[in-house]
């Protein structure tokens, strides 16, 4: 089952490339005095549709970018390691679907930042781990909720999210719903434990096992009961039985000696 989880260069390369690209876009904005904020999602406008593709790569300031970079590195690495076959699809469709939800339900303002994608990754890793019922993935889900469980509070509107330095709770909610939807859409292999011993089989019967018969109901070691053998079968087994007729000839036992001369 561990063959599904392999460490490759992409486990580090994909998160690094994505985050470095975000910093590169931010550097371009500062270096050439661009204002990419107008390329973000502006809900329910035709021009705002471009933000569905561009908004995850645009950030308001360095604090905004830094706060998104660390979760992206961790969650993208976890996604690539445990769900390598689904990682590109989750990222691509996660950006598109969560962006569309934000475009529909968002406030009349520009929505920018990769936080929507962070919620997609958080939601997908958490729910898919629970759905798999595989201990390692369930443990990953619990680790994610322990570390980033506080993110759940930012999917609801509150005064601190709608003030002067507002946070797009609509984008967070869209990302959370998108991650849950993708966890249902993309199936993962059934992670079954390899059976090494007879007692691991679901149809194992302890009463028929020779080793388990050496213990009583209280777990004490006992001798096996003496099995009375069938004497008739034992006598028959002592004879050689053949289905072919045999022609036996009796030969007198004579010594191989030369006769005396007369």
mmCIF file of C-alpha atoms in Angstrom:
data_model
loop_
_atom_site.group_PDB
_atom_site.id
_atom_site.type_symbol
_atom_site.label_atom_id
_atom_site.label_comp_id
_atom_site.label_asym_id
_atom_site.label_seq_id
_atom_site.Cartn_x
_atom_site.Cartn_y
_atom_site.Cartn_z
ATOM 1 C CA UNK A 1 0.000 0.000 0.000
ATOM 2 C CA UNK A 2 2.948 2.345 0.533
ATOM 3 C CA UNK A 3 3.629 2.157 -3.209
ATOM 4 C CA UNK A 4 0.929 4.821 -3.587
ATOM 5 C CA UNK A 5 2.982 7.271 -1.512
ATOM 6 C CA UNK A 6 6.338 7.998 -3.115
ATOM 7 C CA UNK A 7 8.577 10.948 -2.471
ATOM 8 C CA UNK A 8 9.530 12.560 -5.766
ATOM 9 C CA UNK A 9 11.105 15.858 -6.763
ATOM 10 C CA UNK A 10 7.643 17.236 -7.543
ATOM 11 C CA UNK A 11 6.691 17.026 -3.857
ATOM 12 C CA UNK A 12 9.111 19.915 -3.270
ATOM 13 C CA UNK A 13 9.294 21.314 -6.790
ATOM 14 C CA UNK A 14 5.576 21.997 -7.295
ATOM 15 C CA UNK A 15 5.047 24.019 -4.085
ATOM 16 C CA UNK A 16 8.294 25.934 -4.557
ATOM 17 C CA UNK A 17 7.522 26.789 -8.176
ATOM 18 C CA UNK A 18 4.024 27.974 -7.305
ATOM 19 C CA UNK A 19 5.105 30.145 -4.379
ATOM 20 C CA UNK A 20 8.155 31.549 -6.192
ATOM 21 C CA UNK A 21 5.869 32.512 -9.072
ATOM 22 C CA UNK A 22 3.609 34.407 -6.654
ATOM 23 C CA UNK A 23 6.598 36.330 -5.332
ATOM 24 C CA UNK A 24 7.766 37.013 -8.888
ATOM 25 C CA UNK A 25 4.386 38.533 -9.782
ATOM 26 C CA UNK A 26 4.526 40.686 -6.660
ATOM 27 C CA UNK A 27 8.067 41.784 -7.564
ATOM 28 C CA UNK A 28 6.896 42.830 -11.037
ATOM 29 C CA UNK A 29 4.130 44.876 -9.467
ATOM 30 C CA UNK A 30 6.575 46.739 -7.237
ATOM 31 C CA UNK A 31 9.456 47.018 -9.694
ATOM 32 C CA UNK A 32 7.408 48.465 -12.554
ATOM 33 C CA UNK A 33 4.742 50.162 -10.433
ATOM 34 C CA UNK A 34 1.907 48.007 -11.731
ATOM 35 C CA UNK A 35 -1.447 47.708 -10.050
ATOM 36 C CA UNK A 36 -2.679 44.186 -10.621
ATOM 37 C CA UNK A 37 -5.545 44.542 -8.131
ATOM 38 C CA UNK A 38 -7.874 45.558 -10.977
ATOM 39 C CA UNK A 39 -7.236 42.146 -12.528
ATOM 40 C CA UNK A 40 -8.861 40.444 -9.567
ATOM 41 C CA UNK A 41 -12.400 39.093 -9.327
ATOM 42 C CA UNK A 42 -15.053 41.794 -9.435
ATOM 43 C CA UNK A 43 -18.341 39.954 -8.827
ATOM 44 C CA UNK A 44 -21.098 39.913 -11.414
ATOM 45 C CA UNK A 45 -19.248 41.968 -14.010
ATOM 46 C CA UNK A 46 -17.923 40.803 -17.346
ATOM 47 C CA UNK A 47 -14.494 42.352 -16.791
ATOM 48 C CA UNK A 48 -14.341 40.726 -13.371
ATOM 49 C CA UNK A 49 -14.338 37.270 -14.932
ATOM 50 C CA UNK A 50 -10.636 37.592 -15.698
ATOM 51 C CA UNK A 51 -9.975 37.523 -11.970
ATOM 52 C CA UNK A 52 -11.076 33.891 -11.821
ATOM 53 C CA UNK A 53 -7.748 33.023 -13.468
ATOM 54 C CA UNK A 54 -5.552 35.884 -12.253
ATOM 55 C CA UNK A 55 -6.693 36.606 -8.686
ATOM 56 C CA UNK A 56 -4.787 33.727 -6.960
ATOM 57 C CA UNK A 57 -1.503 35.248 -8.189
ATOM 58 C CA UNK A 58 -2.213 38.831 -7.046
ATOM 59 C CA UNK A 59 -1.636 40.097 -3.498
ATOM 60 C CA UNK A 60 -2.223 43.444 -1.851
ATOM 61 C CA UNK A 61 1.035 43.712 0.106
ATOM 62 C CA UNK A 62 3.972 41.655 1.319
ATOM 63 C CA UNK A 63 2.185 40.665 4.526
ATOM 64 C CA UNK A 64 -0.708 39.308 2.505
ATOM 65 C CA UNK A 65 1.684 37.354 0.295
ATOM 66 C CA UNK A 66 3.739 36.016 3.210
ATOM 67 C CA UNK A 67 0.651 34.805 5.107
ATOM 68 C CA UNK A 68 -0.448 32.820 2.050
ATOM 69 C CA UNK A 69 2.982 31.438 1.129
ATOM 70 C CA UNK A 70 3.562 29.183 4.158
ATOM 71 C CA UNK A 71 0.177 27.358 4.027
ATOM 72 C CA UNK A 72 0.556 26.941 0.268
ATOM 73 C CA UNK A 73 3.974 25.305 0.639
ATOM 74 C CA UNK A 74 2.722 22.839 3.244
ATOM 75 C CA UNK A 75 -0.643 21.978 1.695
ATOM 76 C CA UNK A 76 0.690 21.710 -1.860
ATOM 77 C CA UNK A 77 3.458 19.367 -0.660
ATOM 78 C CA UNK A 78 0.903 17.212 1.191
ATOM 79 C CA UNK A 79 -1.363 17.160 -1.847
ATOM 80 C CA UNK A 80 1.460 16.167 -4.203
ATOM 81 C CA UNK A 81 2.761 13.427 -1.897
ATOM 82 C CA UNK A 82 -0.500 11.763 -0.895
ATOM 83 C CA UNK A 83 -2.660 12.585 -3.940
ATOM 84 C CA UNK A 84 -0.161 12.892 -6.787
ATOM 85 C CA UNK A 85 -2.584 11.662 -9.451
ATOM 86 C CA UNK A 86 -5.211 14.244 -8.507
ATOM 87 C CA UNK A 87 -2.974 17.202 -7.568
ATOM 88 C CA UNK A 88 -2.952 19.088 -10.891
ATOM 89 C CA UNK A 89 -6.710 18.625 -11.347
ATOM 90 C CA UNK A 90 -7.436 19.775 -7.805
ATOM 91 C CA UNK A 91 -5.323 22.910 -8.262
ATOM 92 C CA UNK A 92 -6.705 23.760 -11.709
ATOM 93 C CA UNK A 93 -10.364 23.090 -11.098
ATOM 94 C CA UNK A 94 -10.050 24.412 -7.560
ATOM 95 C CA UNK A 95 -8.977 27.821 -8.863
ATOM 96 C CA UNK A 96 -11.718 27.886 -11.501
ATOM 97 C CA UNK A 97 -14.657 26.674 -9.417
ATOM 98 C CA UNK A 98 -13.828 28.643 -6.272
ATOM 99 C CA UNK A 99 -13.292 31.732 -8.437
ATOM 100 C CA UNK A 100 -16.685 31.275 -10.061
ATOM 101 C CA UNK A 101 -18.385 30.960 -6.680
ATOM 102 C CA UNK A 102 -16.658 34.141 -5.509
ATOM 103 C CA UNK A 103 -17.751 35.931 -8.687
ATOM 104 C CA UNK A 104 -21.369 34.971 -7.984
ATOM 105 C CA UNK A 105 -21.665 35.617 -4.220
ATOM 106 C CA UNK A 106 -18.900 38.179 -3.594
ATOM 107 C CA UNK A 107 -19.287 41.772 -2.472
ATOM 108 C CA UNK A 108 -18.791 44.604 -4.947
ATOM 109 C CA UNK A 109 -15.050 44.812 -4.534
ATOM 110 C CA UNK A 110 -11.906 43.342 -6.044
ATOM 111 C CA UNK A 111 -11.133 39.918 -4.602
ATOM 112 C CA UNK A 112 -7.456 38.943 -4.834
ATOM 113 C CA UNK A 113 -5.051 36.487 -3.206
ATOM 114 C CA UNK A 114 -4.349 32.759 -3.072
ATOM 115 C CA UNK A 115 -6.373 32.218 0.088
ATOM 116 C CA UNK A 116 -9.215 30.720 -1.957
ATOM 117 C CA UNK A 117 -6.831 28.038 -3.242
ATOM 118 C CA UNK A 118 -5.572 27.451 0.298
ATOM 119 C CA UNK A 119 -9.125 26.661 1.372
ATOM 120 C CA UNK A 120 -9.527 24.334 -1.605
ATOM 121 C CA UNK A 121 -6.419 22.394 -0.558
ATOM 122 C CA UNK A 122 -7.356 22.414 3.113
ATOM 123 C CA UNK A 123 -10.855 21.164 2.391
ATOM 124 C CA UNK A 124 -9.794 18.511 -0.127
ATOM 125 C CA UNK A 125 -7.041 17.027 2.049
ATOM 126 C CA UNK A 126 -9.268 16.995 5.130
ATOM 127 C CA UNK A 127 -12.411 15.468 3.625
ATOM 128 C CA UNK A 128 -10.640 13.050 1.282
ATOM 129 C CA UNK A 129 -8.607 11.663 4.181
ATOM 130 C CA UNK A 130 -11.765 10.948 6.164
ATOM 131 C CA UNK A 131 -13.462 9.378 3.151
ATOM 132 C CA UNK A 132 -10.543 7.037 2.456
ATOM 133 C CA UNK A 133 -10.720 5.494 5.972
ATOM 134 C CA UNK A 134 -7.004 4.761 5.671
ATOM 135 C CA UNK A 135 -5.134 5.461 8.888
ATOM 136 C CA UNK A 136 -2.309 7.505 7.352
ATOM 137 C CA UNK A 137 -4.677 9.764 5.437
ATOM 138 C CA UNK A 138 -7.004 10.129 8.407
ATOM 139 C CA UNK A 139 -3.978 11.156 10.476
ATOM 140 C CA UNK A 140 -3.127 13.712 7.804
ATOM 141 C CA UNK A 141 -6.671 15.090 8.001
ATOM 142 C CA UNK A 142 -6.418 15.421 11.774
ATOM 143 C CA UNK A 143 -3.041 17.138 11.469
ATOM 144 C CA UNK A 144 -4.479 19.612 8.965
ATOM 145 C CA UNK A 145 -7.454 20.438 11.165
ATOM 146 C CA UNK A 146 -5.184 20.891 14.200
ATOM 147 C CA UNK A 147 -2.804 23.228 12.382
ATOM 148 C CA UNK A 148 -5.276 25.072 10.166
ATOM 149 C CA UNK A 149 -8.568 24.429 11.904
ATOM 150 C CA UNK A 150 -8.856 28.130 12.705
ATOM 151 C CA UNK A 151 -9.354 28.821 9.007
ATOM 152 C CA UNK A 152 -12.942 27.641 9.310
ATOM 153 C CA UNK A 153 -13.914 30.829 11.146
ATOM 154 C CA UNK A 154 -12.947 32.943 8.130
ATOM 155 C CA UNK A 155 -15.615 31.481 5.845
ATOM 156 C CA UNK A 156 -18.322 33.516 7.592
ATOM 157 C CA UNK A 157 -18.811 37.297 7.453
ATOM 158 C CA UNK A 158 -17.791 39.222 10.546
ATOM 159 C CA UNK A 159 -16.950 42.891 11.310
ATOM 160 C CA UNK A 160 -13.200 42.251 11.253
ATOM 161 C CA UNK A 161 -13.478 40.676 7.797
ATOM 162 C CA UNK A 162 -15.513 43.491 6.258
ATOM 163 C CA UNK A 163 -13.659 46.502 7.632
ATOM 164 C CA UNK A 164 -11.110 48.757 5.994
ATOM 165 C CA UNK A 165 -8.648 45.917 5.468
ATOM 166 C CA UNK A 166 -11.309 43.443 4.466
ATOM 167 C CA UNK A 167 -10.786 39.732 3.848
ATOM 168 C CA UNK A 168 -12.687 37.887 1.150
ATOM 169 C CA UNK A 169 -14.713 35.459 3.238
ATOM 170 C CA UNK A 170 -16.656 34.717 0.029
ATOM 171 C CA UNK A 171 -13.470 33.389 -1.573
ATOM 172 C CA UNK A 172 -12.764 31.300 1.520
ATOM 173 C CA UNK A 173 -16.258 29.846 1.485
ATOM 174 C CA UNK A 174 -16.000 29.128 -2.239
ATOM 175 C CA UNK A 175 -12.685 27.353 -1.699
ATOM 176 C CA UNK A 176 -14.031 25.260 1.171
ATOM 177 C CA UNK A 177 -17.065 24.127 -0.838
ATOM 178 C CA UNK A 178 -14.936 23.461 -3.904
ATOM 179 C CA UNK A 179 -12.466 21.294 -1.992
ATOM 180 C CA UNK A 180 -15.304 19.235 -0.537
ATOM 181 C CA UNK A 181 -16.889 18.794 -3.975
ATOM 182 C CA UNK A 182 -13.579 17.701 -5.525
ATOM 183 C CA UNK A 183 -12.999 15.212 -2.700
ATOM 184 C CA UNK A 184 -16.243 13.519 -3.714
ATOM 185 C CA UNK A 185 -15.543 13.771 -7.430
ATOM 186 C CA UNK A 186 -12.045 12.289 -7.588
ATOM 187 C CA UNK A 187 -11.722 8.730 -6.425
ATOM 188 C CA UNK A 188 -8.538 7.373 -4.884
ATOM 189 C CA UNK A 189 -7.376 3.734 -4.751
ATOM 190 C CA UNK A 190 -8.641 1.559 -1.938
ATOM 191 C CA UNK A 191 -5.799 1.410 0.540
ATOM 192 C CA UNK A 192 -6.020 -2.130 1.876
ATOM 193 C CA UNK A 193 -3.574 -3.638 4.299
ATOM 194 C CA UNK A 194 -1.655 -6.596 2.941
ATOM 195 C CA UNK A 195 -2.697 -9.862 4.654
ATOM 196 C CA UNK A 196 0.308 -11.707 6.045
ATOM 197 C CA UNK A 197 -1.265 -14.072 8.590
ATOM 198 C CA UNK A 198 -4.250 -16.395 8.528
ATOM 199 C CA UNK A 199 -5.900 -14.647 11.466
ATOM 200 C CA UNK A 200 -6.077 -11.406 9.425
ATOM 201 C CA UNK A 201 -8.552 -12.929 6.974
ATOM 202 C CA UNK A 202 -12.152 -11.814 7.607
ATOM 203 C CA UNK A 203 -13.400 -15.436 7.511
ATOM 204 C CA UNK A 204 -10.819 -16.686 10.011
ATOM 205 C CA UNK A 205 -12.274 -19.271 12.419
ATOM 206 C CA UNK A 206 -10.255 -19.550 15.624
ATOM 207 C CA UNK A 207 -11.895 -22.824 16.608
ATOM 208 C CA UNK A 208 -10.385 -24.573 13.577
ATOM 209 C CA UNK A 209 -6.894 -23.169 14.021
ATOM 210 C CA UNK A 210 -4.415 -25.678 15.500
ATOM 211 C CA UNK A 211 -2.555 -23.009 17.428
ATOM 212 C CA UNK A 212 -5.658 -21.398 18.914
ATOM 213 C CA UNK A 213 -6.927 -24.812 19.990
ATOM 214 C CA UNK A 214 -4.040 -24.961 22.471
ATOM 215 C CA UNK A 215 -5.724 -22.286 24.585
ATOM 216 C CA UNK A 216 -8.915 -22.501 26.617
ATOM 217 C CA UNK A 217 -11.549 -19.811 27.039
ATOM 218 C CA UNK A 218 -9.472 -18.134 29.752
ATOM 219 C CA UNK A 219 -6.352 -18.024 27.586
ATOM 220 C CA UNK A 220 -4.558 -20.831 29.431
ATOM 221 C CA UNK A 221 -2.351 -23.222 27.473
ATOM 222 C CA UNK A 222 -3.826 -26.735 27.286
ATOM 223 C CA UNK A 223 -2.992 -29.969 25.526
ATOM 224 C CA UNK A 224 -4.926 -30.972 22.464
ATOM 225 C CA UNK A 225 -7.631 -33.616 23.086
ATOM 226 C CA UNK A 226 -6.622 -37.199 22.318
ATOM 227 C CA UNK A 227 -8.217 -38.363 19.097
ATOM 228 C CA UNK A 228 -9.334 -42.042 19.188
ATOM 229 C CA UNK A 229 -8.155 -43.716 16.034
ATOM 230 C CA UNK A 230 -10.298 -46.176 14.127
ATOM 231 C CA UNK A 231 -8.670 -49.590 14.679
ATOM 232 C CA UNK A 232 -10.197 -51.055 11.558
ATOM 233 C CA UNK A 233 -8.743 -48.302 9.385
ATOM 234 C CA UNK A 234 -5.435 -48.714 11.157
ATOM 235 C CA UNK A 235 -5.352 -52.476 10.349
ATOM 236 C CA UNK A 236 -6.256 -51.897 6.707
ATOM 237 C CA UNK A 237 -3.552 -49.316 6.409
ATOM 238 C CA UNK A 238 -0.931 -51.890 7.504
ATOM 239 C CA UNK A 239 -1.521 -54.052 4.413
ATOM 240 C CA UNK A 240 -0.430 -53.393 0.898
ATOM 241 C CA UNK A 241 -3.389 -53.344 -1.448
ATOM 242 C CA UNK A 242 -2.959 -53.669 -5.195
ATOM 243 C CA UNK A 243 -5.491 -53.700 -7.986
ATOM 244 C CA UNK A 244 -3.291 -55.778 -10.295
ATOM 245 C CA UNK A 245 -3.107 -59.637 -10.053
ATOM 246 C CA UNK A 246 0.303 -61.018 -9.196
ATOM 247 C CA UNK A 247 1.752 -64.412 -10.242
ATOM 248 C CA UNK A 248 3.932 -65.628 -7.409
ATOM 249 C CA UNK A 249 6.367 -68.551 -7.902
ATOM 250 C CA UNK A 250 7.925 -70.408 -5.031
ATOM 251 C CA UNK A 251 11.631 -71.120 -5.488
ATOM 252 C CA UNK A 252 13.484 -73.495 -3.186
ATOM 253 C CA UNK A 253 16.392 -72.010 -1.355
ATOM 254 C CA UNK A 254 19.453 -73.793 -2.725
ATOM 255 C CA UNK A 255 22.992 -72.904 -1.907
ATOM 256 C CA UNK A 256 25.019 -71.793 -4.813
ATOM 257 C CA UNK A 257 27.690 -74.483 -4.403
ATOM 258 C CA UNK A 258 29.317 -76.772 -6.956
ATOM 259 C CA UNK A 259 28.317 -80.442 -6.734
ATOM 260 C CA UNK A 260 31.108 -82.918 -5.829
ATOM 261 C CA UNK A 261 32.514 -84.960 -8.650
ATOM 262 C CA UNK A 262 31.657 -88.730 -8.576
#
